[in-house]
């Protein structure tokens, strides 16, 4: 459905049609910026692209050319526009407040410590033109620390109480090595005393453990109880812990989020100092209740995010409002510069790890079932927090795009990253921030936003104004003779009164109905005004469409024919111009659905996609066969899998290896490690890894992945080391072996000689026997011959 609109001509010879709101809207450019745009005024020209300029010279350009006044600056000057008439403002940055960074917290008063530089910046932005500035952050030494210990006192935490009775003293001794100004506070929670979360029958009001044989006596159920305001008298912490007894609730989840919110917003009661690190340790052995769970108990009112501690320092709205949402928790923690440390048991680690992704400034550590390791856990968490810097943005105007590039201690710029890790106290990191305005707000609008490191009180205030007007508008003339006295002359063009048309408002609407049709054709043989308008005064009057705006010299452009993603024009991350999407900063692609942000692709070790893939549209595409995970961090079959996990085995189990003295061990090695006496190697889904230790022992472990995606390492409790042989035993064994070999060789030699001798003797005997036989034979033969001769002689004698 299309219908006509009101139109008027400009000095450029362009017929502009549409409602006033449409004429002031932003038509974002396509690829051929400036010359292919639809700008008919200086303000519209500046909006097309930051490279576009406008010529306000009165006698400039062809009278009937759309782009005669809006073009690249150098092109305008080549075509005769004098420099003083060229309108091409640029975005600028001005530093308003710049105190130098501090090196140590104790060098000056707490209120003078500076950890971010600069502190105030002013930006003047032209839409589409980026302005950049640098932000430096340096965590100073010896900075005050406030730590509030918030403990789950449900029945399952009874054995944990014994292990934190001296926690205050231990913490104070250790923290004094890190800061000279440390304060400690204490609070506890169970759950809402509302059914079905707790036992509410009259017999359970004073003793929820009534009838429970294993633990027959406990205190009434409560939501949150503030027990000790932050103080440097750590003995009071130990005294309060000694007084505590556990309570009992009905379901497994606890009301810890109610307690976290109250500890964050009740600043005066808790005693949070403005100039200090705020650490909130949340110790529990179960999962938390979330927003909307309260509806099960009839609590439909959302949490208001306010402090509700009564005169007894107990949470008074526990039975009136729902549990707080994650968004509300994150907002209040950030607003009060609080680092939240989840100290949870191993079986709930994955759940709380996922929560840290939704609540900025939050870490999670594994708590032993009886809280024996809580002291070391807190120290590790504090060291981890102090070893990283992450920037957050507050009150971000929707029409501004921000891009961050982090330069950490290695000196390499990391585009898309706004955090640095593995820092030492006193290290300085730099972030380059680029700001781009996508559109122009109402005239005279000024915006501002805040950049602050998560958990720091320091902040950078950024004030923004917009360069959307041309300086030539100061010479605007109403009812100018240049516009036939029926139009307003501004920046070289005429804006005609309703009913008048033409470059100088020389035509009235209705005159010259047909016009010169050839002047309204984009090319020979094409429809006049692209079939989407009428030709009046040799110019196109574009129809109005219910789908959007039709514009251009020949009505060839519109702002609704671009590619869509999930039904949204340009994915909602760009503007449609002449059939092509002009993407906002941070997005690319035909339909602007591909994010250039790479922060989500950075793995815990700081590598892009763990070095096993590429970051495409803000997500890792793993290229290493067998790799998977959000950052391709999981790869049991990769060649380097065993060497990667070996470092975690060494530092977690034996406090050795490359990560032993590095705080990154706790940050990088979050895999579950199971120790066994005998390692099973028949699991086809597990990879067997072996390595040689410094003591020439062999350490064995297997690496596998749970269906949940969690990595599991199963390792021997101790490396396999054969006992060292005794030197005398070795000597005797060697001598004995030599003697044995000698005896064996002699025996063999004797045997060979014996066999040889027997063979020779046998041969001798055989030869001897033959000699006797021959002698006897010869004797017999001789005797026979003698006898025969004798007989013959006798016979011959007798014959005679």
Short mmCIF file of C-alpha atoms in Angstrom, two decimals, residues 121-455:
data_model
loop_
_atom_site.label_atom_id
_atom_site.label_comp_id
_atom_site.label_asym_id
_atom_site.label_seq_id
_atom_site.Cartn_x
_atom_site.Cartn_y
_atom_site.Cartn_z
CA UNK A 121 36.94 12.72 29.70
CA UNK A 122 34.77 14.76 27.34
CA UNK A 123 33.86 13.47 23.87
CA UNK A 124 32.40 15.36 20.94
CA UNK A 125 31.10 12.74 18.52
CA UNK A 126 30.11 12.86 14.90
CA UNK A 127 27.87 9.83 14.15
CA UNK A 128 29.89 7.02 12.63
CA UNK A 129 33.22 8.61 13.53
CA UNK A 130 35.04 6.99 16.43
CA UNK A 131 36.77 8.82 19.24
CA UNK A 132 39.35 6.94 21.31
CA UNK A 133 41.04 7.40 24.65
CA UNK A 134 43.26 5.36 26.96
CA UNK A 135 42.43 4.19 30.46
CA UNK A 136 45.16 3.06 32.85
CA UNK A 137 44.48 1.01 35.98
CA UNK A 138 46.95 0.21 38.74
CA UNK A 139 45.94 -1.75 41.88
CA UNK A 140 47.96 -0.10 44.64
CA UNK A 141 49.80 -1.77 47.48
CA UNK A 142 48.60 -1.70 51.08
CA UNK A 143 44.98 -0.83 50.27
CA UNK A 144 42.37 -1.18 53.06
CA UNK A 145 40.29 -4.38 53.05
CA UNK A 146 36.82 -5.00 54.51
CA UNK A 147 35.83 -8.69 54.71
CA UNK A 148 32.33 -9.78 55.73
CA UNK A 149 31.91 -13.49 56.41
CA UNK A 150 28.38 -14.64 55.62
CA UNK A 151 27.80 -18.19 56.85
CA UNK A 152 25.07 -20.74 56.25
CA UNK A 153 23.86 -21.90 59.70
CA UNK A 154 21.51 -24.61 58.52
CA UNK A 155 21.82 -27.96 60.28
CA UNK A 156 24.25 -29.48 57.78
CA UNK A 157 26.83 -26.80 58.61
CA UNK A 158 27.08 -27.73 62.32
CA UNK A 159 30.56 -29.26 62.03
CA UNK A 160 31.77 -26.19 60.12
CA UNK A 161 31.26 -23.92 63.12
CA UNK A 162 34.08 -25.59 65.05
CA UNK A 163 36.53 -24.99 62.22
CA UNK A 164 35.98 -21.23 61.98
CA UNK A 165 36.14 -20.42 65.68
CA UNK A 166 39.68 -19.06 65.29
CA UNK A 167 39.24 -17.88 61.71
CA UNK A 168 39.33 -14.20 62.73
CA UNK A 169 42.76 -14.44 64.31
CA UNK A 170 44.24 -16.45 61.46
CA UNK A 171 42.80 -14.13 58.83
CA UNK A 172 43.97 -11.01 60.59
CA UNK A 173 47.51 -12.37 60.92
CA UNK A 174 47.68 -13.28 57.25
CA UNK A 175 45.92 -10.18 55.92
CA UNK A 176 48.27 -7.92 57.86
CA UNK A 177 50.98 -9.21 55.54
CA UNK A 178 48.95 -7.88 52.62
CA UNK A 179 47.46 -4.72 54.07
CA UNK A 180 47.96 -2.65 57.20
CA UNK A 181 44.26 -1.83 57.39
CA UNK A 182 41.98 -4.86 57.71
CA UNK A 183 38.46 -5.17 59.12
CA UNK A 184 36.32 -8.26 59.63
CA UNK A 185 32.56 -8.72 60.05
CA UNK A 186 30.17 -11.65 60.48
CA UNK A 187 26.62 -12.57 59.54
CA UNK A 188 24.56 -15.75 59.15
CA UNK A 189 21.50 -17.01 57.31
CA UNK A 190 19.21 -20.04 57.03
CA UNK A 191 16.01 -19.48 55.03
CA UNK A 192 12.61 -17.81 55.07
CA UNK A 193 10.53 -18.98 58.03
CA UNK A 194 7.66 -19.67 55.65
CA UNK A 195 6.15 -22.95 54.52
CA UNK A 196 7.21 -24.92 52.48
CA UNK A 197 10.76 -23.65 53.02
CA UNK A 198 10.79 -24.17 56.82
CA UNK A 199 8.92 -26.01 59.57
CA UNK A 200 6.15 -23.64 60.62
CA UNK A 201 3.99 -25.78 62.89
CA UNK A 202 3.71 -24.40 66.47
CA UNK A 203 5.84 -27.19 67.94
CA UNK A 204 8.74 -26.14 65.67
CA UNK A 205 8.67 -22.39 66.31
CA UNK A 206 11.15 -22.43 69.19
CA UNK A 207 12.97 -25.60 68.16
CA UNK A 208 12.82 -26.66 64.50
CA UNK A 209 14.81 -29.77 65.45
CA UNK A 210 12.00 -30.99 67.72
CA UNK A 211 11.70 -34.76 67.24
CA UNK A 212 14.88 -35.00 65.16
CA UNK A 213 16.86 -37.71 66.99
CA UNK A 214 20.23 -36.95 65.42
CA UNK A 215 20.18 -33.33 66.57
CA UNK A 216 17.28 -32.63 68.95
CA UNK A 217 18.03 -28.99 69.83
CA UNK A 218 18.58 -25.97 67.54
CA UNK A 219 17.63 -22.28 67.34
CA UNK A 220 14.51 -20.93 65.53
CA UNK A 221 14.72 -20.50 61.77
CA UNK A 222 15.71 -17.03 60.53
CA UNK A 223 16.38 -15.42 57.16
CA UNK A 224 19.46 -13.24 57.71
CA UNK A 225 21.05 -12.03 60.92
CA UNK A 226 23.79 -9.40 61.04
CA UNK A 227 26.01 -10.34 63.96
CA UNK A 228 29.16 -8.22 63.82
CA UNK A 229 29.83 -4.96 62.01
CA UNK A 230 33.19 -4.62 60.30
CA UNK A 231 35.85 -4.08 62.95
CA UNK A 232 39.60 -4.37 63.37
CA UNK A 233 39.04 -6.14 66.72
CA UNK A 234 39.19 -9.67 65.37
CA UNK A 235 38.71 -11.25 68.80
CA UNK A 236 35.10 -10.11 68.64
CA UNK A 237 34.67 -12.22 65.51
CA UNK A 238 35.84 -15.32 67.39
CA UNK A 239 33.50 -14.46 70.28
CA UNK A 240 30.48 -14.16 67.97
CA UNK A 241 31.26 -17.47 66.28
CA UNK A 242 31.40 -19.19 69.68
CA UNK A 243 27.89 -17.97 70.45
CA UNK A 244 26.32 -19.36 67.30
CA UNK A 245 24.10 -22.43 66.99
CA UNK A 246 22.68 -24.00 63.87
CA UNK A 247 19.03 -24.01 62.84
CA UNK A 248 16.95 -26.19 60.53
CA UNK A 249 14.89 -25.64 57.39
CA UNK A 250 12.77 -28.09 55.42
CA UNK A 251 13.99 -28.03 51.80
CA UNK A 252 17.57 -28.34 50.52
CA UNK A 253 18.03 -24.83 49.01
CA UNK A 254 18.91 -22.01 51.39
CA UNK A 255 17.92 -18.34 51.53
CA UNK A 256 21.45 -17.09 51.00
CA UNK A 257 20.62 -14.60 48.25
CA UNK A 258 18.39 -12.67 50.68
CA UNK A 259 21.41 -12.44 52.99
CA UNK A 260 23.82 -11.37 50.22
CA UNK A 261 21.56 -8.53 49.16
CA UNK A 262 21.10 -7.24 52.71
CA UNK A 263 24.84 -7.42 53.36
CA UNK A 264 25.43 -5.38 50.20
CA UNK A 265 22.82 -2.62 50.61
CA UNK A 266 22.82 -2.12 54.39
CA UNK A 267 26.09 -0.21 54.14
CA UNK A 268 25.84 1.73 57.39
CA UNK A 269 24.88 -1.31 59.46
CA UNK A 270 27.55 -3.55 57.96
CA UNK A 271 30.14 -0.76 58.11
CA UNK A 272 31.51 -0.85 54.57
CA UNK A 273 34.13 1.86 54.12
CA UNK A 274 34.12 3.85 50.89
CA UNK A 275 37.89 3.68 50.52
CA UNK A 276 38.47 -0.07 50.86
CA UNK A 277 38.19 -3.36 49.01
CA UNK A 278 34.89 -4.97 49.92
CA UNK A 279 35.01 -8.78 50.16
CA UNK A 280 31.84 -10.75 50.89
CA UNK A 281 32.53 -14.44 51.61
CA UNK A 282 29.43 -16.59 51.16
CA UNK A 283 29.97 -20.04 52.77
CA UNK A 284 27.38 -22.76 52.16
CA UNK A 285 27.04 -26.46 51.37
CA UNK A 286 23.88 -26.28 49.28
CA UNK A 287 22.14 -24.50 46.41
CA UNK A 288 20.35 -21.13 46.78
CA UNK A 289 16.72 -20.22 46.31
CA UNK A 290 16.23 -17.97 43.27
CA UNK A 291 13.70 -15.32 42.28
CA UNK A 292 10.14 -16.69 41.81
CA UNK A 293 10.77 -19.51 44.30
CA UNK A 294 9.01 -17.33 46.85
CA UNK A 295 5.71 -17.81 45.02
CA UNK A 296 5.62 -21.34 46.46
CA UNK A 297 5.15 -19.69 49.84
CA UNK A 298 2.76 -17.01 48.61
CA UNK A 299 5.43 -14.30 48.33
CA UNK A 300 4.60 -12.60 45.03
CA UNK A 301 6.12 -9.17 45.66
CA UNK A 302 9.48 -8.82 43.87
CA UNK A 303 12.38 -7.76 45.99
CA UNK A 304 12.80 -3.97 46.10
CA UNK A 305 16.58 -4.05 46.57
CA UNK A 306 16.40 -2.01 49.80
CA UNK A 307 17.81 -2.58 53.29
CA UNK A 308 15.33 -4.20 55.67
CA UNK A 309 17.24 -4.79 58.92
CA UNK A 310 15.20 -4.21 62.07
CA UNK A 311 16.42 -3.09 65.48
CA UNK A 312 17.71 -6.60 66.20
CA UNK A 313 19.78 -6.56 63.00
CA UNK A 314 17.55 -9.25 61.48
CA UNK A 315 16.07 -9.26 57.99
CA UNK A 316 12.48 -8.11 58.58
CA UNK A 317 11.08 -8.61 55.05
CA UNK A 318 11.92 -12.30 54.86
CA UNK A 319 8.21 -13.26 54.91
CA UNK A 320 7.06 -10.33 52.76
CA UNK A 321 9.10 -10.37 49.53
CA UNK A 322 10.38 -12.91 47.03
CA UNK A 323 14.03 -13.88 46.78
CA UNK A 324 16.14 -11.38 44.79
CA UNK A 325 16.97 -12.03 41.14
CA UNK A 326 20.49 -12.51 39.80
CA UNK A 327 20.23 -9.22 37.92
CA UNK A 328 19.32 -7.35 41.12
CA UNK A 329 22.14 -9.03 43.03
CA UNK A 330 24.66 -8.13 40.34
CA UNK A 331 23.46 -4.53 40.23
CA UNK A 332 23.67 -4.01 43.99
CA UNK A 333 27.04 -5.73 44.37
CA UNK A 334 28.52 -3.61 41.59
CA UNK A 335 26.88 -0.46 42.90
CA UNK A 336 28.55 -0.98 46.28
CA UNK A 337 31.89 -2.23 44.86
CA UNK A 338 31.64 -5.66 46.49
CA UNK A 339 33.58 -8.74 45.43
CA UNK A 340 31.45 -11.80 46.15
CA UNK A 341 33.34 -15.04 46.94
CA UNK A 342 31.27 -18.21 46.75
CA UNK A 343 32.84 -20.75 49.15
CA UNK A 344 30.88 -23.90 48.29
CA UNK A 345 31.32 -27.65 48.49
CA UNK A 346 32.64 -29.59 45.52
CA UNK A 347 29.30 -31.07 44.43
CA UNK A 348 27.82 -27.60 43.89
CA UNK A 349 30.89 -26.03 42.33
CA UNK A 350 29.57 -26.19 38.73
CA UNK A 351 26.30 -24.47 39.64
CA UNK A 352 27.99 -21.58 41.41
CA UNK A 353 30.62 -21.38 38.68
CA UNK A 354 27.81 -20.73 36.20
CA UNK A 355 26.41 -18.05 38.51
CA UNK A 356 29.74 -16.21 38.43
CA UNK A 357 29.24 -15.73 34.68
CA UNK A 358 26.00 -13.85 35.40
CA UNK A 359 27.18 -11.77 38.38
CA UNK A 360 30.22 -9.57 37.62
CA UNK A 361 33.01 -9.43 40.19
CA UNK A 362 32.24 -12.90 41.55
CA UNK A 363 34.56 -15.86 42.11
CA UNK A 364 33.96 -19.39 43.39
CA UNK A 365 36.21 -21.59 45.54
CA UNK A 366 35.76 -25.19 46.72
CA UNK A 367 35.01 -25.50 50.43
CA UNK A 368 35.73 -28.69 52.36
CA UNK A 369 32.71 -30.40 53.87
CA UNK A 370 33.75 -29.22 57.35
CA UNK A 371 35.20 -25.84 56.23
CA UNK A 372 38.74 -26.83 57.28
CA UNK A 373 40.21 -25.03 54.28
CA UNK A 374 38.20 -21.83 54.61
CA UNK A 375 41.21 -19.81 55.75
CA UNK A 376 43.37 -20.74 52.76
CA UNK A 377 40.33 -20.42 50.51
CA UNK A 378 39.81 -16.79 51.49
CA UNK A 379 43.50 -15.95 51.06
CA UNK A 380 43.52 -17.60 47.62
CA UNK A 381 40.34 -15.80 46.57
CA UNK A 382 41.69 -12.44 47.72
CA UNK A 383 44.94 -13.01 45.85
CA UNK A 384 42.96 -14.02 42.77
CA UNK A 385 40.82 -10.89 42.96
CA UNK A 386 43.84 -8.65 43.38
CA UNK A 387 45.55 -10.29 40.40
CA UNK A 388 42.99 -9.18 37.83
CA UNK A 389 41.35 -6.01 36.57
CA UNK A 390 38.08 -5.94 34.66
CA UNK A 391 36.31 -2.82 33.37
CA UNK A 392 32.56 -2.37 33.62
CA UNK A 393 30.37 0.27 31.96
CA UNK A 394 27.57 2.05 33.81
CA UNK A 395 24.66 4.04 32.33
CA UNK A 396 25.66 3.10 28.80
CA UNK A 397 23.58 5.17 26.30
CA UNK A 398 21.93 2.93 23.72
CA UNK A 399 23.03 5.05 20.76
CA UNK A 400 26.74 4.61 21.61
CA UNK A 401 28.93 1.66 20.64
CA UNK A 402 31.97 0.94 22.82
CA UNK A 403 34.94 -1.21 21.83
CA UNK A 404 37.76 -2.19 24.20
CA UNK A 405 41.34 -3.30 23.57
CA UNK A 406 43.33 -4.50 26.59
CA UNK A 407 47.10 -4.27 26.86
CA UNK A 408 48.16 -6.35 29.84
CA UNK A 409 51.58 -6.99 31.32
CA UNK A 410 52.79 -8.88 28.24
CA UNK A 411 52.45 -5.69 26.19
CA UNK A 412 50.32 -7.32 23.47
CA UNK A 413 47.04 -5.58 22.54
CA UNK A 414 44.02 -7.87 22.87
CA UNK A 415 41.07 -6.48 20.81
CA UNK A 416 37.67 -7.09 22.31
CA UNK A 417 39.05 -7.76 25.78
CA UNK A 418 38.29 -5.57 28.78
CA UNK A 419 40.10 -7.49 31.52
CA UNK A 420 43.63 -8.50 32.49
CA UNK A 421 44.69 -11.35 34.78
CA UNK A 422 47.86 -12.68 36.43
CA UNK A 423 48.80 -9.22 37.68
CA UNK A 424 51.08 -8.36 40.54
CA UNK A 425 50.26 -5.57 42.95
CA UNK A 426 51.57 -2.37 41.42
CA UNK A 427 51.32 -3.54 37.79
CA UNK A 428 49.75 -1.00 35.42
CA UNK A 429 47.45 -2.16 32.61
CA UNK A 430 46.09 -0.08 29.76
CA UNK A 431 42.76 -0.21 27.95
CA UNK A 432 42.02 1.60 24.71
CA UNK A 433 38.35 2.60 24.51
CA UNK A 434 36.75 3.53 21.19
CA UNK A 435 33.36 5.23 21.27
CA UNK A 436 31.08 5.66 18.26
CA UNK A 437 27.71 7.40 18.03
CA UNK A 438 25.28 5.53 15.79
CA UNK A 439 22.62 8.21 15.48
CA UNK A 440 21.87 11.76 16.46
CA UNK A 441 19.65 12.38 19.47
CA UNK A 442 17.40 15.40 19.85
CA UNK A 443 19.23 18.75 19.43
CA UNK A 444 21.08 19.87 22.54
CA UNK A 445 21.21 16.34 24.04
CA UNK A 446 24.22 15.47 26.18
CA UNK A 447 24.86 11.95 27.42
CA UNK A 448 27.33 10.48 29.87
CA UNK A 449 28.47 7.11 31.11
CA UNK A 450 30.92 5.71 33.65
CA UNK A 451 33.80 3.27 33.29
CA UNK A 452 35.03 1.62 36.48
CA UNK A 453 37.10 -1.42 37.36
CA UNK A 454 34.91 -4.08 38.96
CA UNK A 455 35.11 -3.81 42.75
#
